[in-house]
CSV table of C-alpha atoms in Angstrom, one decimal:
chain,number,residue,atom,x,y,z
A,1,UNK,CA,0.2,0.2,-0.1
A,2,UNK,CA,1.1,3.6,-0.7
A,3,UNK,CA,2.1,5.5,2.3
A,4,UNK,CA,1.0,9.0,3.2
A,5,UNK,CA,2.5,11.1,5.3
A,6,UNK,CA,1.6,14.5,6.5
A,7,UNK,CA,3.5,17.4,8.1
A,8,UNK,CA,2.4,18.8,10.5
A,9,UNK,CA,0.7,16.7,12.6
A,10,UNK,CA,-0.3,19.5,14.5
A,11,UNK,CA,-0.4,23.4,13.5
A,12,UNK,CA,-1.2,26.9,15.4
A,13,UNK,CA,-1.9,29.6,13.2
A,14,UNK,CA,-3.7,33.3,13.7
A,15,UNK,CA,-6.3,34.9,11.4
A,16,UNK,CA,-4.7,36.2,8.3
A,17,UNK,CA,-1.9,33.8,8.2
A,18,UNK,CA,-0.8,32.2,5.2
A,19,UNK,CA,-0.2,28.5,6.0
A,20,UNK,CA,1.3,25.5,4.2
A,21,UNK,CA,0.7,21.6,4.7
A,22,UNK,CA,2.7,19.0,3.1
A,23,UNK,CA,1.8,15.5,2.3
A,24,UNK,CA,4.4,12.9,1.1
A,25,UNK,CA,3.8,9.8,-1.0
A,26,UNK,CA,5.7,6.7,0.0
A,27,UNK,CA,6.5,6.4,-4.0
A,28,UNK,CA,5.3,8.3,-7.4
A,29,UNK,CA,1.8,9.0,-7.5
A,30,UNK,CA,1.7,11.2,-10.1
A,31,UNK,CA,-0.8,14.2,-9.7
A,32,UNK,CA,-3.3,11.6,-7.9
A,33,UNK,CA,-4.0,13.7,-5.0
A,34,UNK,CA,-7.0,15.3,-3.3
A,35,UNK,CA,-7.3,17.5,-0.3
A,36,UNK,CA,-9.9,17.7,1.9
A,37,UNK,CA,-10.8,19.7,5.1
A,38,UNK,CA,-12.8,18.0,8.4
A,39,UNK,CA,-14.8,20.0,11.5
A,40,UNK,CA,-15.6,17.9,14.4
A,41,UNK,CA,-19.0,16.0,13.7
A,42,UNK,CA,-19.2,17.0,9.9
A,43,UNK,CA,-18.4,15.5,6.8
A,44,UNK,CA,-15.3,15.8,5.0
A,45,UNK,CA,-15.4,18.4,2.5
A,46,UNK,CA,-13.4,18.2,-0.9
A,47,UNK,CA,-11.3,21.3,-1.6
A,48,UNK,CA,-8.5,20.2,-4.1
A,49,UNK,CA,-8.4,17.3,-7.0
A,50,UNK,CA,-5.5,16.6,-8.9
A,51,UNK,CA,-3.0,17.8,-6.9
A,52,UNK,CA,-4.0,21.6,-8.2
A,53,UNK,CA,-7.3,21.7,-9.3
A,54,UNK,CA,-10.2,23.5,-7.4
A,55,UNK,CA,-13.4,21.7,-6.1
A,56,UNK,CA,-16.1,24.0,-7.4
A,57,UNK,CA,-17.2,26.6,-5.3
A,58,UNK,CA,-14.2,26.4,-3.1
A,59,UNK,CA,-12.7,29.7,-2.3
A,60,UNK,CA,-9.1,30.4,-4.6
A,61,UNK,CA,-7.8,31.1,-0.9
A,62,UNK,CA,-6.8,27.3,-1.3
A,63,UNK,CA,-4.5,25.9,-3.6
A,64,UNK,CA,-2.4,22.7,-4.1
A,65,UNK,CA,0.6,21.8,-5.9
A,66,UNK,CA,3.0,19.5,-6.4
A,67,UNK,CA,3.8,15.9,-8.4
A,68,UNK,CA,5.3,12.4,-7.5
A,69,UNK,CA,6.0,12.0,-4.5
A,70,UNK,CA,5.5,15.7,-2.6
A,71,UNK,CA,2.4,17.6,-2.6
A,72,UNK,CA,1.6,21.0,-0.6
A,73,UNK,CA,-1.8,22.6,0.3
A,74,UNK,CA,-1.8,26.3,1.2
A,75,UNK,CA,-4.2,28.7,2.7
A,76,UNK,CA,-4.0,32.1,2.7
A,77,UNK,CA,-5.0,35.0,4.9
A,78,UNK,CA,-6.8,32.5,7.5
A,79,UNK,CA,-10.6,32.8,8.6
A,80,UNK,CA,-12.1,31.5,11.8
A,81,UNK,CA,-14.1,29.0,9.7
A,82,UNK,CA,-10.3,27.2,8.1
A,83,UNK,CA,-9.3,26.1,11.4
A,84,UNK,CA,-10.7,22.3,10.8
A,85,UNK,CA,-8.5,18.9,9.9
A,86,UNK,CA,-6.9,18.8,6.6
A,87,UNK,CA,-6.1,15.6,5.2
A,88,UNK,CA,-4.8,14.4,2.0
A,89,UNK,CA,-5.7,11.2,-0.5
A,90,UNK,CA,-3.3,9.4,-2.7
A,91,UNK,CA,-5.8,8.0,-6.1
A,92,UNK,CA,-2.8,6.4,-7.8
A,93,UNK,CA,-3.5,2.7,-7.0
A,94,UNK,CA,-6.0,0.6,-4.8
A,95,UNK,CA,-6.4,0.6,-1.6
A,96,UNK,CA,-6.2,4.7,-1.8
A,97,UNK,CA,-4.9,6.1,1.4
A,98,UNK,CA,-5.7,8.9,3.1
A,99,UNK,CA,-3.1,10.9,5.0
A,100,UNK,CA,-3.2,11.0,9.1
A,101,UNK,CA,-4.3,14.8,9.1
A,102,UNK,CA,-3.1,18.1,10.6
A,103,UNK,CA,-5.2,19.7,12.6
A,104,UNK,CA,-4.9,23.4,12.2
A,105,UNK,CA,-5.7,25.6,15.1
A,106,UNK,CA,-5.9,29.0,16.2
A,107,UNK,CA,-3.1,30.5,18.2
B,1,UNK,CA,-28.2,20.4,-6.7
B,2,UNK,CA,-26.0,17.3,-5.9
B,3,UNK,CA,-27.1,15.4,-2.5
B,4,UNK,CA,-26.4,11.7,-1.0
B,5,UNK,CA,-28.6,10.8,1.4
B,6,UNK,CA,-27.7,8.2,3.7
B,7,UNK,CA,-29.6,5.7,5.7
B,8,UNK,CA,-29.5,6.4,9.9
B,9,UNK,CA,-27.2,5.2,12.9
B,10,UNK,CA,-27.5,1.2,13.3
B,11,UNK,CA,-26.6,-0.5,16.7
B,12,UNK,CA,-25.1,-3.9,15.5
B,13,UNK,CA,-23.8,-7.2,17.4
B,14,UNK,CA,-20.6,-8.2,16.9
B,15,UNK,CA,-20.8,-11.0,14.2
B,16,UNK,CA,-23.9,-9.1,12.3
B,17,UNK,CA,-23.7,-7.2,9.6
B,18,UNK,CA,-25.1,-4.3,8.1
B,19,UNK,CA,-26.3,-2.2,5.3
B,20,UNK,CA,-26.3,1.2,4.8
B,21,UNK,CA,-27.9,3.0,2.1
B,22,UNK,CA,-27.2,6.2,-0.5
B,23,UNK,CA,-29.2,8.1,-2.4
B,24,UNK,CA,-28.0,10.4,-4.6
B,25,UNK,CA,-29.8,12.8,-6.4
B,26,UNK,CA,-29.3,16.5,-8.3
B,27,UNK,CA,-27.4,14.3,-11.5
B,28,UNK,CA,-27.2,11.5,-13.6
B,29,UNK,CA,-26.5,8.4,-11.2
B,30,UNK,CA,-24.6,6.5,-13.5
B,31,UNK,CA,-21.9,8.8,-14.7
B,32,UNK,CA,-20.2,9.3,-11.8
B,33,UNK,CA,-18.4,6.2,-9.3
B,34,UNK,CA,-19.4,6.1,-5.4
B,35,UNK,CA,-16.8,5.4,-3.0
B,36,UNK,CA,-17.6,4.3,0.9
B,37,UNK,CA,-15.1,5.6,3.7
B,38,UNK,CA,-15.5,4.7,7.3
B,39,UNK,CA,-14.1,6.6,10.0
B,40,UNK,CA,-13.5,5.4,13.3
B,41,UNK,CA,-13.9,7.9,16.6
B,42,UNK,CA,-11.0,10.3,16.8
B,43,UNK,CA,-9.2,8.4,13.6
B,44,UNK,CA,-8.5,9.8,10.1
B,45,UNK,CA,-10.8,8.1,7.6
B,46,UNK,CA,-10.5,5.1,5.7
B,47,UNK,CA,-11.4,4.3,2.1
B,48,UNK,CA,-13.2,1.1,1.9
B,49,UNK,CA,-13.6,0.9,-2.1
B,50,UNK,CA,-15.8,1.8,-4.9
B,51,UNK,CA,-18.6,0.9,-7.4
B,52,UNK,CA,-19.0,2.0,-10.9
B,53,UNK,CA,-23.0,2.4,-11.6
B,54,UNK,CA,-22.6,2.0,-15.0
B,55,UNK,CA,-22.1,-1.6,-14.8
B,56,UNK,CA,-21.6,-2.3,-11.2
B,57,UNK,CA,-18.1,-3.4,-11.4
B,58,UNK,CA,-16.5,-3.0,-7.6
B,59,UNK,CA,-13.2,-2.3,-6.3
B,60,UNK,CA,-12.4,-3.0,-2.2
B,61,UNK,CA,-10.0,-2.2,0.0
B,62,UNK,CA,-8.4,-5.6,0.1
B,63,UNK,CA,-8.3,-6.0,4.1
B,64,UNK,CA,-12.4,-5.8,3.5
B,65,UNK,CA,-12.5,-8.2,0.8
B,66,UNK,CA,-14.3,-10.9,1.8
B,67,UNK,CA,-16.7,-8.7,4.3
B,68,UNK,CA,-18.0,-6.2,2.0
B,69,UNK,CA,-20.2,-6.0,-0.6
B,70,UNK,CA,-21.2,-2.7,-3.0
B,71,UNK,CA,-24.5,-2.6,-4.6
B,72,UNK,CA,-27.0,-0.6,-6.9
B,73,UNK,CA,-30.1,0.1,-7.5
B,74,UNK,CA,-30.2,2.2,-10.8
B,75,UNK,CA,-33.6,2.3,-10.7
B,76,UNK,CA,-33.9,4.8,-7.0
B,77,UNK,CA,-30.3,6.2,-7.9
B,78,UNK,CA,-29.3,4.3,-4.6
B,79,UNK,CA,-25.7,2.4,-3.6
B,80,UNK,CA,-25.3,0.4,-1.0
B,81,UNK,CA,-22.6,-1.2,1.0
B,82,UNK,CA,-23.2,-4.6,3.6
B,83,UNK,CA,-20.3,-5.0,5.5
B,84,UNK,CA,-20.6,-8.6,7.5
B,85,UNK,CA,-19.0,-10.2,10.4
B,86,UNK,CA,-18.9,-7.5,12.4
B,87,UNK,CA,-16.2,-6.5,15.3
B,88,UNK,CA,-16.1,-3.7,17.4
B,89,UNK,CA,-13.3,-2.2,15.3
B,90,UNK,CA,-16.1,-1.5,12.3
B,91,UNK,CA,-17.7,1.1,14.9
B,92,UNK,CA,-17.3,4.1,12.6
B,93,UNK,CA,-19.0,6.8,10.7
B,94,UNK,CA,-19.4,5.3,7.3
B,95,UNK,CA,-19.6,8.0,4.4
B,96,UNK,CA,-20.4,7.6,0.4
B,97,UNK,CA,-18.7,9.7,-1.4
B,98,UNK,CA,-19.2,10.8,-5.0
B,99,UNK,CA,-16.3,10.8,-7.9
B,100,UNK,CA,-16.2,13.7,-10.5
B,101,UNK,CA,-17.4,12.7,-13.4
B,102,UNK,CA,-14.8,10.3,-15.7
B,103,UNK,CA,-12.8,10.3,-12.5
B,104,UNK,CA,-11.9,9.0,-9.4
B,105,UNK,CA,-11.4,12.1,-7.5
B,106,UNK,CA,-13.8,12.6,-4.6
B,107,UNK,CA,-16.4,15.4,-4.9
B,108,UNK,CA,-19.1,15.4,-3.0
B,109,UNK,CA,-19.6,13.6,0.5
B,110,UNK,CA,-22.8,11.8,1.8
B,111,UNK,CA,-23.6,13.1,5.6
B,112,UNK,CA,-22.7,9.8,7.5
B,113,UNK,CA,-24.1,7.0,8.8
B,114,UNK,CA,-22.6,6.2,12.4
B,115,UNK,CA,-22.7,2.0,13.3
B,116,UNK,CA,-21.7,0.8,16.2
B,117,UNK,CA,-21.2,-2.5,17.1
B,118,UNK,CA,-21.1,-3.7,20.7
B,119,UNK,CA,-22.2,-6.1,22.3
């Protein structure tokens, strides 16, 4: 199975900050990667697909980049509603695997 | 608008089976793959498998092979996920999640169904 390692596991930031979350695959996955946001007690929300394409309705403050084994999710101008847990998911081969998550907390 | 509405919470005993439904609306049911993802309490999501509604073919995570079955009913635009031989480790919220047309990438999620396995 392809292992997805996210870093950091948790991150404290302030409103207005810009943050970057990293996801590393144990082997190359081309650009077969998605990013999701999840708030407590809620279903995940899809943010990014194909590593860098924005899902419909997602604001442009979210952006993704990377290919191969290293990927990043960047969030600019943090607002209170952005504080949540973020996951990456690789779609290169079954079983599709999630990263362990990054908890973004208010400083 | 796209909606995925799942069936309600279930409580099952170890060894039993559970079957969860996910009714899709707001798009042409057969044009998009459907994934199933589960999330144990306090844990990250885990991909379980997917079904291709246009023909019913499935791909399952190997760790669940033999216990999971995904089916569909095109007449009602509903997909089902059945998990058998339940154990306590199967306690989780189960989600259906639609893929973008002509791709595997998830765009929309159901609201989730809590399955509790307890004696």
